[in-house]
């Protein structure tokens, strides 16, 4: 690098932490790295993996970031998100089952993040309020608020901005005829914290994606009486137990009675809106703002990472796509970003970059279902990993295809299956308790050997 | 006025609407008035009085403004908030009982607001993102976001800024040992929407102010099994029915068991944090920001309205004090603000203004209880009303003193009492149903004659 650069990273979850991790790797190799400041509005690292009991608005008056709940177990095999340079066996000193609960995954993440001295780069309890790109000086002005001191900081200048603040935090809240007079509880999955409180209740789950699927299972597992899942376009289509029933979207609510399109009705205690999340970056000035729905390749991003629409190739986004791959994909994006910023990696010209992302977006539009999706994201991942000289093969398409089949066979037992690590070759042990019977989500119980 | 001025009003609740109302009054009198733009992030007027079923984050990704619930009835006599130039009898064409439910109060407000052509001044679904005061030009730059279009507007310049966005919207969320492992529901009173959903449940109400008092009553009224109210400094001290019990602040929570300071424990289903609200104006630059707790006279405001700490007497706040008086007090503040901006009212020098608010703050610190508080706020109201040439006597101290006594006699029946209007002289009729028996909060039922 010609001169000392300054990089701002927004968010200290898996995506942002991968950026810090790869900068630190270069540093330990004796390379010159930029000055890094990472802002996170939470009081500790982890992003969504940091559980908090808070809902709605947090202790600092800010929107709660987390959408995490007690009892969340990985909904994909851990072998599909394992870091090649830090395996689960490295962390736990033994092989562990394929579908761990949140605390076990979070502990693993923290293990990798703790390999380097990354914490000093992070300003916790600092929310980014406002980012503008300065055309004349080709840099960013960032205003952050110190939430602990209740004080806006003066603007700081940065050469690069990396947005890694996630897109599963700001709930999408549709309305429905009669919902304003519904006498029961209405909530978004974002505010779901534990399933115990729905024991013996009848629940309407609105939606048909991962949140709907998992909250139907969660509430069933902890004793809900009946769960109606209602879909707009197509049902999830799993072989549900008798307590879970899929219905086409309801037409109205009268009192506590939900009227479904097929003419049937149900009286429900609770409505859980599993209606997804918004891409919401109110802190970015308009022209820097990625606007998208949750898709496999949001337009405007070269390698799904570099913003090509403004800001002179100084703005990057990590983890903004819909995800089969998670930690490993964020890691490859992060390494790509780090290589680019440190000058290891050269960009093609603007036209080529735009043509490239448009090619991916065009292909995305032709995808015909989950197996196509998996292959698409695998191809993207391998492409960016190669460009970033990632050095490991991150392809776990086969595991994802098998996982989808397991889910089709039984949504209740797919988490009881076992996979082999691509990096250690070890086949995971079967957990001592099946998912539907495992009510204790603690790390201690999960790691305990069968009694 | 020497030249056309521009005034920005933030918030279209009772405070902001009173500002618009008084500007409109001048206009109808043929006076020259400034250009007025009022931003409100909600889709309609009303502020807290606009009920929404949403909680936490709203349909636009913004923090939900409302803290309103179904079943809320006025907790003070309507005769203490009646507009002298638009009485309840003017609106309803008959006398109505003293403690109306929300819809009846809101309809009354809308009646007064509809007397003038005020709506064209309001930009609904526009959230103010950023306000800076420009020293060189002695004006404000205001950036608002059009939530419907999902677009930040270019900065607009204004000569005066009136902040009327309320201070009962952003919940104060304390933490407690063990709360993160509590298996039941945890919520702040801000997210309370109806009491039906707490039927047969055992509730811990944390707090001892109006929210705690009213949610204890509400949940009891709609069938909660038992309500423990827990206080930090002193109990509410009402003669509660047996289902409501006051306890000194709990020391910890273990599972669903709450341990109180007196050594007793209780298993609860729900924790409702009635722990108040934050003064939170993230959109204002630091030096413009009123920082206060909920007190009868926040420091820094001449006549509790004009910000004396910066911005050259161009920044005003309405309704930022703790409140016995509400609509009428906001109205007097609004008229004062309007008279000041249009040049009718002259300010004393800076030193005199600071001395004046310091005198009020000093007196506030000596207040010894609710009857002192009432006299204090009455004196403030009469002072600002006089300064504003308000033209009516707004003193209802006597009614407030009687109201406090009624509450001490019975927290269950105080709302069944009746008061006389100061402006029409009419004594309100007794409602056909007592408060504790009135489960239907609709305007239609409230206004119906006894069957």
mmCIF file of C-alpha atoms in Angstrom, chain A residues 182 202-204 226-230 245-269:
data_model
loop_
_atom_site.group_PDB
_atom_site.id
_atom_site.type_symbol
_atom_site.label_atom_id
_atom_site.label_comp_id
_atom_site.label_asym_id
_atom_site.label_seq_id
_atom_site.Cartn_x
_atom_site.Cartn_y
_atom_site.Cartn_z
ATOM 1 C CA UNK A 182 -57.362 -9.568 17.000
ATOM 2 C CA UNK A 202 -53.156 -22.573 19.142
ATOM 3 C CA UNK A 203 -50.859 -20.681 16.823
ATOM 4 C CA UNK A 204 -51.120 -19.170 13.383
ATOM 5 C CA UNK A 226 -52.080 -26.825 17.298
ATOM 6 C CA UNK A 227 -50.144 -24.874 14.682
ATOM 7 C CA UNK A 228 -51.653 -23.588 11.453
ATOM 8 C CA UNK A 229 -49.085 -22.516 8.888
ATOM 9 C CA UNK A 230 -50.412 -20.259 6.187
ATOM 10 C CA UNK A 245 -51.387 -28.070 9.318
ATOM 11 C CA UNK A 246 -50.644 -25.977 6.216
ATOM 12 C CA UNK A 247 -53.343 -23.708 4.815
ATOM 13 C CA UNK A 248 -53.464 -21.291 1.952
ATOM 14 C CA UNK A 249 -53.271 -17.648 3.013
ATOM 15 C CA UNK A 250 -56.124 -16.447 5.181
ATOM 16 C CA UNK A 251 -58.516 -13.841 3.857
ATOM 17 C CA UNK A 252 -59.470 -12.131 7.089
ATOM 18 C CA UNK A 253 -59.474 -12.265 10.865
ATOM 19 C CA UNK A 254 -62.650 -11.753 12.862
ATOM 20 C CA UNK A 255 -62.027 -11.523 16.586
ATOM 21 C CA UNK A 256 -59.770 -14.476 17.236
ATOM 22 C CA UNK A 257 -61.103 -16.434 14.257
ATOM 23 C CA UNK A 258 -58.940 -16.791 11.179
ATOM 24 C CA UNK A 259 -60.734 -17.382 7.873
ATOM 25 C CA UNK A 260 -58.712 -19.410 5.384
ATOM 26 C CA UNK A 261 -59.068 -19.284 1.628
ATOM 27 C CA UNK A 262 -60.486 -22.831 1.562
ATOM 28 C CA UNK A 263 -63.477 -21.698 3.612
ATOM 29 C CA UNK A 264 -62.346 -23.267 6.879
ATOM 30 C CA UNK A 265 -61.735 -21.260 10.030
ATOM 31 C CA UNK A 266 -59.640 -21.593 13.150
ATOM 32 C CA UNK A 267 -59.631 -19.845 16.507
ATOM 33 C CA UNK A 268 -56.088 -18.961 17.440
ATOM 34 C CA UNK A 269 -54.343 -17.524 20.497
#
